[in-house]
């Protein structure tokens, strides 16, 4: 594959995260501190809407697997689905101030439900695209590494743009609306770049896959089931942290602008880990690299929970350690998912990139919903008061628990699940060779005279 293809594919996930990561990191604080929605109400909203987003992923996966155009199965969605998504991202952060509290909650539900649906019809094709671009493990690892690096850099940009707006106060509603409009313009250009440079080259024996075929493939795909279970736990921890990170900076460390520093350290850790993943995979394989990364992330989470607020450098350093584990695991999840597509084809003869990725994305969305809800409920139970100049000791403790303890426990559990993952690098290469032999035999049968 050419460098421009890696860069173009990475640009697609940068565009995704101008919407997705913005909502993940700042939607709760927007709801509580700008729109005036309570943390408990927002937590329920996150749980309901993000789980709905998982079902939207399944729908998108089915539709994508039935798609066949001159541009391929996946690329057209980057072109035609991106503008609705980017527009809904603006609406997400533009709740009209004149509405009653009930009206604001209704607007939040409707806008977030539609946003999740639009995101599914862009992200599912995007995530499925890598499995159709190449079957080479090294190239897949590089594609996954590129998207994670792009994601982490985008998160850093978002933090650098939004954190000063929170610190300054003022008309945060107006500044967020302007920011999302700018993100929409930049994001659309990135989606166009991804569309223009990506190519679907992997052959498939069945152009369109029936629902029965898909269910049969998933029923016999043990690697995919284990990956989904691990991802559910991992995303729960990751999004509990991501949801309260700005609260941790502002209320525990005492300065909202430190969120930028936290993000920088975590971003550096995630980029370093993502860049090291191909070497780790080469040395000990995807499975063992995943488990090691889980232990590192758990250690960082404990550090975040117990670091003294009076010495911000300790908490910031622990965020960097946590970022190392998060970056490695997040990179590996996407590389492993592409392998499970090939396993499904080897085991059942059915190649369903869209549905396979949709099943994984469903569990990720469920984890995001549980994580976001856990964060909101935890600080709500701890007594967090929206807009208060200072928070109680129990509220600060609850922020520490959400930022450190919950991620440490759930990510360690995710690593434990992956100990049962059966697909080694040697087994994978043998499997790919067998699939290639089957295709060659089938082609020879078709071409031979009757």
Short mmCIF file of C-alpha atoms in Angstrom, two decimals:
data_model
loop_
_atom_site.label_atom_id
_atom_site.label_comp_id
_atom_site.label_asym_id
_atom_site.label_seq_id
_atom_site.Cartn_x
_atom_site.Cartn_y
_atom_site.Cartn_z
CA UNK A 1 0.00 0.00 0.00
CA UNK A 2 1.09 3.58 -0.67
CA UNK A 3 1.73 6.21 2.02
CA UNK A 4 -1.11 8.38 0.71
CA UNK A 5 -3.56 5.54 1.42
CA UNK A 6 -2.42 5.25 5.03
CA UNK A 7 -2.67 9.02 5.45
CA UNK A 8 -6.06 9.20 3.75
CA UNK A 9 -7.44 6.41 5.91
CA UNK A 10 -6.13 8.14 9.03
CA UNK A 11 -7.79 11.38 7.91
CA UNK A 12 -11.13 9.59 7.93
CA UNK A 13 -10.84 8.81 11.63
CA UNK A 14 -9.64 12.33 12.36
CA UNK A 15 -12.91 13.53 10.81
CA UNK A 16 -14.87 10.97 12.85
CA UNK A 17 -13.37 12.26 16.05
CA UNK A 18 -14.11 15.91 15.34
CA UNK A 19 -17.65 14.80 16.17
CA UNK A 20 -17.33 11.67 18.29
CA UNK A 21 -14.50 12.66 20.65
CA UNK A 22 -15.89 16.16 21.03
CA UNK A 23 -19.15 14.67 22.30
CA UNK A 24 -17.38 12.06 24.43
CA UNK A 25 -15.19 14.59 26.24
CA UNK A 26 -17.40 17.67 26.50
CA UNK A 27 -21.05 16.77 26.08
CA UNK A 28 -21.59 16.02 29.78
CA UNK A 29 -20.08 19.30 30.93
CA UNK A 30 -22.07 21.09 28.21
CA UNK A 31 -25.28 19.51 29.47
CA UNK A 32 -24.59 20.19 33.17
CA UNK A 33 -22.88 23.59 33.07
CA UNK A 34 -24.33 25.26 29.95
CA UNK A 35 -27.73 23.69 29.28
CA UNK A 36 -28.52 23.21 32.99
CA UNK A 37 -29.38 19.50 32.73
CA UNK A 38 -28.65 17.51 35.91
CA UNK A 39 -25.82 14.95 35.97
CA UNK A 40 -28.28 12.12 36.76
CA UNK A 41 -30.53 13.05 33.84
CA UNK A 42 -27.52 13.28 31.54
CA UNK A 43 -26.29 9.88 32.76
CA UNK A 44 -29.60 8.25 31.88
CA UNK A 45 -29.54 9.99 28.50
CA UNK A 46 -26.02 8.70 27.78
CA UNK A 47 -26.95 5.14 28.67
CA UNK A 48 -30.15 5.08 26.58
CA UNK A 49 -28.87 6.94 23.54
CA UNK A 50 -25.47 5.24 23.31
CA UNK A 51 -27.04 1.78 23.57
CA UNK A 52 -29.46 2.90 20.84
CA UNK A 53 -26.33 3.84 18.89
CA UNK A 54 -25.25 0.21 19.16
CA UNK A 55 -28.48 -0.95 17.54
CA UNK A 56 -28.01 1.73 14.88
CA UNK A 57 -24.60 0.17 14.20
CA UNK A 58 -26.22 -3.22 13.61
CA UNK A 59 -28.69 -1.63 11.19
CA UNK A 60 -25.88 0.18 9.39
CA UNK A 61 -23.85 -3.03 9.17
CA UNK A 62 -26.72 -4.87 7.50
CA UNK A 63 -27.35 -2.04 5.03
CA UNK A 64 -23.64 -1.72 4.22
CA UNK A 65 -23.27 -5.44 3.55
CA UNK A 66 -26.11 -5.15 1.00
CA UNK A 67 -24.45 -2.21 -0.75
CA UNK A 68 -22.78 -2.59 -4.13
CA UNK A 69 -21.75 0.47 -6.16
CA UNK A 70 -19.07 1.41 -8.66
CA UNK A 71 -17.24 3.03 -5.70
CA UNK A 72 -17.41 -0.15 -3.63
CA UNK A 73 -19.41 -1.18 -0.56
CA UNK A 74 -17.97 1.23 2.01
CA UNK A 75 -16.53 4.35 0.38
CA UNK A 76 -19.84 5.92 -0.76
CA UNK A 77 -20.94 6.40 2.85
CA UNK A 78 -17.93 8.62 3.52
CA UNK A 79 -19.06 10.85 0.68
CA UNK A 80 -22.80 11.00 1.27
CA UNK A 81 -23.16 10.36 5.01
CA UNK A 82 -20.62 12.83 6.32
CA UNK A 83 -22.54 16.10 5.85
CA UNK A 84 -25.63 15.01 7.86
CA UNK A 85 -23.31 13.79 10.63
CA UNK A 86 -21.35 17.04 10.78
CA UNK A 87 -24.55 19.11 10.77
CA UNK A 88 -26.01 17.10 13.64
CA UNK A 89 -22.81 17.64 15.60
CA UNK A 90 -23.53 21.37 15.45
CA UNK A 91 -27.09 20.75 16.70
CA UNK A 92 -25.77 18.59 19.55
CA UNK A 93 -24.03 21.60 21.09
CA UNK A 94 -26.71 24.16 20.21
CA UNK A 95 -29.60 23.57 22.60
CA UNK A 96 -31.80 26.71 22.44
CA UNK A 97 -31.49 28.68 25.66
CA UNK A 98 -35.14 29.77 25.67
CA UNK A 99 -36.48 26.24 26.17
CA UNK A 100 -37.78 24.95 29.49
CA UNK A 101 -35.74 22.30 31.32
CA UNK A 102 -38.00 19.60 29.88
CA UNK A 103 -37.68 21.10 26.43
CA UNK A 104 -33.89 21.12 26.71
CA UNK A 105 -33.87 17.47 27.75
CA UNK A 106 -36.14 16.58 24.81
CA UNK A 107 -33.91 18.51 22.40
CA UNK A 108 -30.87 16.73 23.84
CA UNK A 109 -32.47 13.31 23.33
CA UNK A 110 -33.64 13.97 19.77
CA UNK A 111 -30.39 15.56 18.60
CA UNK A 112 -28.24 12.84 20.19
CA UNK A 113 -30.40 10.00 18.82
CA UNK A 114 -30.13 11.39 15.30
CA UNK A 115 -26.41 12.05 15.75
CA UNK A 116 -25.84 8.41 16.76
CA UNK A 117 -27.75 7.17 13.72
CA UNK A 118 -25.78 9.39 11.35
CA UNK A 119 -22.50 8.41 13.00
CA UNK A 120 -23.29 4.72 12.54
CA UNK A 121 -23.78 5.15 8.79
CA UNK A 122 -20.35 6.79 8.50
CA UNK A 123 -18.28 4.96 11.10
CA UNK A 124 -19.40 1.39 10.29
CA UNK A 125 -18.38 1.67 6.61
CA UNK A 126 -15.18 3.46 7.62
CA UNK A 127 -14.22 0.82 10.17
CA UNK A 128 -15.08 -2.01 7.76
CA UNK A 129 -12.97 -0.47 5.01
CA UNK A 130 -9.59 -1.61 6.36
CA UNK A 131 -10.52 -5.29 6.05
CA UNK A 132 -11.38 -4.66 2.39
CA UNK A 133 -8.20 -2.70 1.64
CA UNK A 134 -5.67 -5.43 2.51
CA UNK A 135 -5.23 -8.85 4.08
CA UNK A 136 -1.57 -8.32 5.00
CA UNK A 137 -1.23 -8.28 8.85
CA UNK A 138 1.56 -5.67 8.74
CA UNK A 139 -0.46 -3.36 6.51
CA UNK A 140 -3.53 -3.76 8.71
CA UNK A 141 -1.45 -2.95 11.78
CA UNK A 142 -0.18 0.18 10.03
CA UNK A 143 -3.70 1.23 9.03
CA UNK A 144 -4.85 0.74 12.62
CA UNK A 145 -1.83 2.60 13.96
CA UNK A 146 -2.47 5.48 11.56
CA UNK A 147 -6.10 5.86 12.61
CA UNK A 148 -5.22 5.79 16.31
CA UNK A 149 -2.50 8.41 15.87
CA UNK A 150 -4.95 10.57 13.93
CA UNK A 151 -7.54 10.08 16.65
CA UNK A 152 -5.19 11.07 19.46
CA UNK A 153 -3.94 14.14 17.59
CA UNK A 154 -7.53 15.18 16.93
CA UNK A 155 -8.37 14.77 20.62
CA UNK A 156 -5.41 16.99 21.43
CA UNK A 157 -6.62 19.67 19.01
CA UNK A 158 -10.12 19.49 20.49
CA UNK A 159 -8.73 19.89 24.02
CA UNK A 160 -6.59 22.85 22.98
CA UNK A 161 -9.60 24.55 21.37
CA UNK A 162 -12.31 23.82 23.96
CA UNK A 163 -10.50 23.92 27.33
CA UNK A 164 -9.66 27.65 27.16
CA UNK A 165 -13.33 28.35 26.34
CA UNK A 166 -14.35 26.55 29.55
CA UNK A 167 -11.66 28.30 31.59
CA UNK A 168 -12.59 31.77 30.33
CA UNK A 169 -16.31 31.33 30.95
CA UNK A 170 -18.29 33.92 29.02
CA UNK A 171 -20.75 32.90 26.32
CA UNK A 172 -19.73 29.24 26.08
CA UNK A 173 -22.84 28.41 24.04
CA UNK A 174 -21.87 30.80 21.26
CA UNK A 175 -18.23 29.71 21.16
CA UNK A 176 -19.17 26.02 21.02
CA UNK A 177 -21.58 26.60 18.14
CA UNK A 178 -18.90 28.45 16.17
CA UNK A 179 -16.37 25.71 16.94
CA UNK A 180 -18.64 22.92 15.72
CA UNK A 181 -19.33 24.79 12.48
CA UNK A 182 -15.59 25.12 11.85
CA UNK A 183 -15.12 21.42 12.67
CA UNK A 184 -17.83 20.60 10.11
CA UNK A 185 -15.92 22.32 7.31
CA UNK A 186 -12.59 20.70 8.24
CA UNK A 187 -14.19 17.31 8.79
CA UNK A 188 -15.86 17.23 5.38
CA UNK A 189 -12.53 17.95 3.68
CA UNK A 190 -10.96 15.02 5.57
CA UNK A 191 -13.77 12.65 4.61
CA UNK A 192 -13.28 13.61 0.97
CA UNK A 193 -9.55 12.84 1.30
CA UNK A 194 -10.29 9.41 2.77
CA UNK A 195 -12.82 8.67 0.01
CA UNK A 196 -10.40 9.71 -2.73
CA UNK A 197 -7.39 7.69 -1.54
CA UNK A 198 -8.93 4.44 -0.28
CA UNK A 199 -9.47 1.39 -2.49
CA UNK A 200 -11.40 -1.84 -1.82
CA UNK A 201 -9.15 -4.58 -3.18
CA UNK A 202 -9.90 -7.74 -1.17
CA UNK A 203 -11.94 -10.21 -3.19
CA UNK A 204 -15.10 -11.73 -1.70
CA UNK A 205 -16.87 -14.86 -2.86
CA UNK A 206 -20.34 -13.48 -2.09
CA UNK A 207 -21.06 -9.89 -3.11
CA UNK A 208 -24.17 -9.57 -0.95
CA UNK A 209 -24.59 -11.41 2.35
CA UNK A 210 -27.98 -12.52 3.67
CA UNK A 211 -29.02 -12.09 7.30
CA UNK A 212 -28.94 -15.87 7.75
CA UNK A 213 -25.40 -16.01 6.39
CA UNK A 214 -24.30 -13.26 8.76
CA UNK A 215 -25.86 -14.91 11.81
CA UNK A 216 -24.27 -18.23 10.91
CA UNK A 217 -20.86 -16.59 10.57
CA UNK A 218 -21.17 -14.81 13.92
CA UNK A 219 -22.42 -17.91 15.74
CA UNK A 220 -19.23 -19.76 14.83
CA UNK A 221 -16.83 -16.82 15.24
CA UNK A 222 -15.39 -17.30 18.74
CA UNK A 223 -12.56 -14.76 18.24
CA UNK A 224 -15.14 -12.06 17.41
CA UNK A 225 -17.24 -12.93 20.47
CA UNK A 226 -14.22 -12.69 22.80
CA UNK A 227 -13.07 -9.46 21.20
CA UNK A 228 -16.54 -7.95 21.67
CA UNK A 229 -16.66 -8.98 25.34
CA UNK A 230 -13.23 -7.49 25.97
CA UNK A 231 -14.11 -4.31 24.05
CA UNK A 232 -17.26 -3.83 26.14
CA UNK A 233 -15.19 -3.80 29.32
CA UNK A 234 -12.40 -1.70 27.82
CA UNK A 235 -14.73 0.98 26.43
CA UNK A 236 -16.61 1.16 29.73
CA UNK A 237 -13.40 2.12 31.49
CA UNK A 238 -12.09 4.36 28.75
CA UNK A 239 -15.28 6.39 28.49
CA UNK A 240 -15.75 6.70 32.23
CA UNK A 241 -12.34 8.37 32.23
CA UNK A 242 -12.94 10.44 29.10
CA UNK A 243 -16.27 11.74 30.39
CA UNK A 244 -14.86 13.10 33.66
CA UNK A 245 -11.34 14.07 32.60
CA UNK A 246 -12.22 17.77 32.36
CA UNK A 247 -13.81 17.58 35.84
CA UNK A 248 -10.63 15.92 37.13
CA UNK A 249 -8.52 18.79 35.79
CA UNK A 250 -10.80 21.56 36.99
CA UNK A 251 -11.96 20.20 40.35
CA UNK A 252 -9.27 17.77 41.53
CA UNK A 253 -6.16 19.42 40.11
CA UNK A 254 -7.65 22.91 40.46
CA UNK A 255 -7.29 24.29 36.91
CA UNK A 256 -9.47 23.58 33.85
CA UNK A 257 -6.56 24.51 31.58
CA UNK A 258 -4.67 21.50 32.94
CA UNK A 259 -7.05 19.41 30.85
CA UNK A 260 -4.90 20.43 27.88
CA UNK A 261 -1.80 19.16 29.69
CA UNK A 262 -3.56 15.93 30.66
CA UNK A 263 -4.62 15.45 27.07
CA UNK A 264 -1.11 16.17 25.78
CA UNK A 265 0.46 13.59 28.09
CA UNK A 266 -2.23 11.03 27.37
CA UNK A 267 -1.97 11.76 23.65
CA UNK A 268 1.80 11.35 23.68
CA UNK A 269 1.36 8.05 25.50
CA UNK A 270 -1.30 6.84 23.06
CA UNK A 271 0.73 7.82 19.99
CA UNK A 272 3.87 6.20 21.38
CA UNK A 273 1.95 3.02 22.16
CA UNK A 274 0.18 2.96 18.78
CA UNK A 275 3.51 3.44 16.98
CA UNK A 276 5.04 0.61 19.01
CA UNK A 277 2.18 -1.84 18.41
CA UNK A 278 3.57 -3.25 15.10
CA UNK A 279 6.85 -4.05 16.87
CA UNK A 280 5.00 -5.55 19.81
CA UNK A 281 2.88 -7.67 17.50
CA UNK A 282 5.99 -8.85 15.69
CA UNK A 283 7.68 -9.79 18.97
CA UNK A 284 4.90 -11.39 21.06
CA UNK A 285 1.74 -11.26 18.92
CA UNK A 286 -1.46 -9.24 19.15
CA UNK A 287 -2.98 -11.18 22.05
CA UNK A 288 -0.05 -10.85 24.46
CA UNK A 289 0.58 -7.22 23.50
CA UNK A 290 -3.08 -6.54 24.35
CA UNK A 291 -2.75 -8.17 27.80
CA UNK A 292 0.46 -6.30 28.65
CA UNK A 293 -1.17 -3.01 27.60
CA UNK A 294 -4.13 -3.76 29.89
CA UNK A 295 -1.85 -4.15 32.90
CA UNK A 296 -0.09 -0.87 32.07
CA UNK A 297 -3.43 0.96 31.72
CA UNK A 298 -4.69 -0.42 35.04
CA UNK A 299 -1.55 0.77 36.81
CA UNK A 300 -2.03 4.24 35.34
CA UNK A 301 -5.69 4.29 36.44
CA UNK A 302 -4.80 3.52 40.05
CA UNK A 303 -2.25 6.30 39.94
CA UNK A 304 -4.85 8.77 38.64
CA UNK A 305 -7.20 7.80 41.49
CA UNK A 306 -4.72 8.27 44.35
CA UNK A 307 -2.53 11.11 43.02
CA UNK A 308 -2.63 14.12 45.38
CA UNK A 309 -4.40 17.12 43.89
CA UNK A 310 -1.81 19.41 45.49
CA UNK A 311 0.89 17.94 43.22
CA UNK A 312 -0.65 18.00 39.72
CA UNK A 313 2.49 16.57 38.11
CA UNK A 314 1.79 13.14 39.63
CA UNK A 315 -1.75 12.92 38.28
CA UNK A 316 -0.61 14.23 34.91
CA UNK A 317 2.16 11.61 34.70
CA UNK A 318 -0.31 8.85 35.57
CA UNK A 319 -2.56 10.07 32.74
CA UNK A 320 0.41 9.55 30.42
CA UNK A 321 0.92 5.99 31.67
CA UNK A 322 -2.78 5.32 31.26
CA UNK A 323 -2.54 6.70 27.73
CA UNK A 324 0.14 4.13 26.86
CA UNK A 325 -2.22 1.27 27.71
CA UNK A 326 -5.26 2.88 26.11
CA UNK A 327 -3.43 3.62 22.86
CA UNK A 328 -2.07 0.11 22.48
CA UNK A 329 -5.37 -1.63 23.20
CA UNK A 330 -7.42 0.68 21.01
CA UNK A 331 -5.00 0.11 18.14
CA UNK A 332 -5.08 -3.65 18.61
CA UNK A 333 -8.87 -3.87 18.75
CA UNK A 334 -9.21 -2.62 15.18
CA UNK A 335 -6.37 -4.81 13.89
CA UNK A 336 -7.84 -7.88 15.61
CA UNK A 337 -11.33 -7.10 14.31
CA UNK A 338 -10.07 -7.28 10.72
CA UNK A 339 -8.60 -10.70 11.54
CA UNK A 340 -11.96 -11.93 12.85
CA UNK A 341 -13.51 -11.12 9.45
CA UNK A 342 -11.03 -13.48 7.83
CA UNK A 343 -11.69 -16.10 10.53
CA UNK A 344 -15.41 -15.90 9.81
CA UNK A 345 -14.78 -16.46 6.10
CA UNK A 346 -12.40 -19.36 6.84
CA UNK A 347 -14.83 -21.04 9.24
CA UNK A 348 -18.10 -20.52 7.36
CA UNK A 349 -17.28 -19.26 3.87
CA UNK A 350 -19.07 -15.98 4.65
CA UNK A 351 -17.19 -12.68 4.43
CA UNK A 352 -19.24 -9.92 6.09
CA UNK A 353 -17.00 -6.97 6.93
CA UNK A 354 -19.86 -4.58 7.63
CA UNK A 355 -21.83 -6.85 9.94
CA UNK A 356 -18.71 -8.04 11.77
CA UNK A 357 -17.60 -4.49 12.41
CA UNK A 358 -21.16 -3.54 13.38
CA UNK A 359 -21.27 -6.26 16.04
CA UNK A 360 -17.98 -5.01 17.48
CA UNK A 361 -19.18 -1.43 17.26
CA UNK A 362 -22.42 -2.38 19.03
CA UNK A 363 -20.46 -3.65 22.03
CA UNK A 364 -18.22 -0.58 21.89
CA UNK A 365 -21.27 1.69 21.87
CA UNK A 366 -22.72 -0.26 24.80
CA UNK A 367 -19.43 0.22 26.63
CA UNK A 368 -19.46 3.92 25.80
CA UNK A 369 -23.01 4.20 27.12
CA UNK A 370 -22.23 2.31 30.31
CA UNK A 371 -19.02 4.28 30.78
CA UNK A 372 -20.63 7.67 30.23
CA UNK A 373 -23.55 6.76 32.48
CA UNK A 374 -21.22 5.37 35.15
CA UNK A 375 -19.27 8.62 35.14
CA UNK A 376 -22.37 10.80 35.40
CA UNK A 377 -24.02 8.64 38.05
CA UNK A 378 -20.81 8.41 40.08
CA UNK A 379 -20.29 12.15 40.33
CA UNK A 380 -24.02 12.64 40.87
CA UNK A 381 -24.01 10.20 43.79
CA UNK A 382 -20.91 11.90 45.12
CA UNK A 383 -22.80 15.18 45.36
CA UNK A 384 -21.40 17.13 42.40
CA UNK A 385 -23.17 20.50 42.11
CA UNK A 386 -23.34 22.06 38.63
CA UNK A 387 -21.74 25.50 38.45
CA UNK A 388 -20.59 25.55 42.09
CA UNK A 389 -17.38 27.45 42.82
CA UNK A 390 -16.11 24.50 44.90
CA UNK A 391 -17.15 20.90 45.39
CA UNK A 392 -17.48 18.78 48.54
CA UNK A 393 -14.93 16.16 49.54
CA UNK A 394 -17.30 13.36 48.53
CA UNK A 395 -17.78 14.94 45.11
CA UNK A 396 -14.01 15.11 44.58
CA UNK A 397 -13.65 11.49 45.67
CA UNK A 398 -16.34 10.44 43.21
CA UNK A 399 -14.46 12.18 40.40
CA UNK A 400 -11.31 10.27 41.37
CA UNK A 401 -13.22 6.99 41.37
CA UNK A 402 -14.69 7.68 37.94
CA UNK A 403 -11.36 8.83 36.49
CA UNK A 404 -9.15 6.10 37.94
CA UNK A 405 -10.69 3.20 39.84
CA UNK A 406 -13.42 2.26 37.36
CA UNK A 407 -11.05 2.38 34.34
CA UNK A 408 -8.41 0.31 36.17
CA UNK A 409 -10.85 -2.45 37.12
CA UNK A 410 -12.68 -2.70 33.80
CA UNK A 411 -9.57 -2.54 31.59
CA UNK A 412 -7.83 -5.21 33.66
CA UNK A 413 -10.92 -7.39 33.23
CA UNK A 414 -10.81 -6.73 29.47
CA UNK A 415 -7.22 -7.97 29.35
CA UNK A 416 -8.21 -11.10 31.29
CA UNK A 417 -10.89 -11.93 28.71
CA UNK A 418 -8.33 -11.74 25.90
CA UNK A 419 -6.24 -14.46 27.54
CA UNK A 420 -8.80 -16.87 26.01
CA UNK A 421 -8.44 -15.41 22.47
CA UNK A 422 -7.49 -18.36 20.22
CA UNK A 423 -6.14 -16.75 17.03
CA UNK A 424 -2.32 -16.58 17.02
CA UNK A 425 -0.25 -15.03 14.23
CA UNK A 426 0.85 -18.49 13.01
CA UNK A 427 -2.74 -19.75 12.96
CA UNK A 428 -3.85 -16.60 11.14
CA UNK A 429 -1.32 -16.98 8.33
CA UNK A 430 -2.24 -20.64 7.90
CA UNK A 431 -5.92 -19.67 7.78
CA UNK A 432 -5.32 -16.98 5.12
CA UNK A 433 -3.38 -19.47 3.00
CA UNK A 434 -6.26 -21.96 3.19
CA UNK A 435 -8.79 -19.30 2.14
CA UNK A 436 -6.58 -18.34 -0.80
CA UNK A 437 -6.32 -21.99 -1.85
CA UNK A 438 -10.12 -22.35 -1.71
CA UNK A 439 -10.59 -19.27 -3.89
CA UNK A 440 -8.04 -20.53 -6.39
CA UNK A 441 -9.72 -23.95 -6.51
CA UNK A 442 -13.15 -22.35 -6.97
CA UNK A 443 -11.83 -20.13 -9.76
CA UNK A 444 -10.24 -23.11 -11.49
CA UNK A 445 -13.52 -25.02 -11.28
CA UNK A 446 -15.44 -22.15 -12.87
CA UNK A 447 -12.91 -21.74 -15.67
CA UNK A 448 -12.55 -25.44 -16.50
CA UNK A 449 -14.63 -26.72 -19.46
CA UNK A 450 -17.73 -28.74 -18.75
#
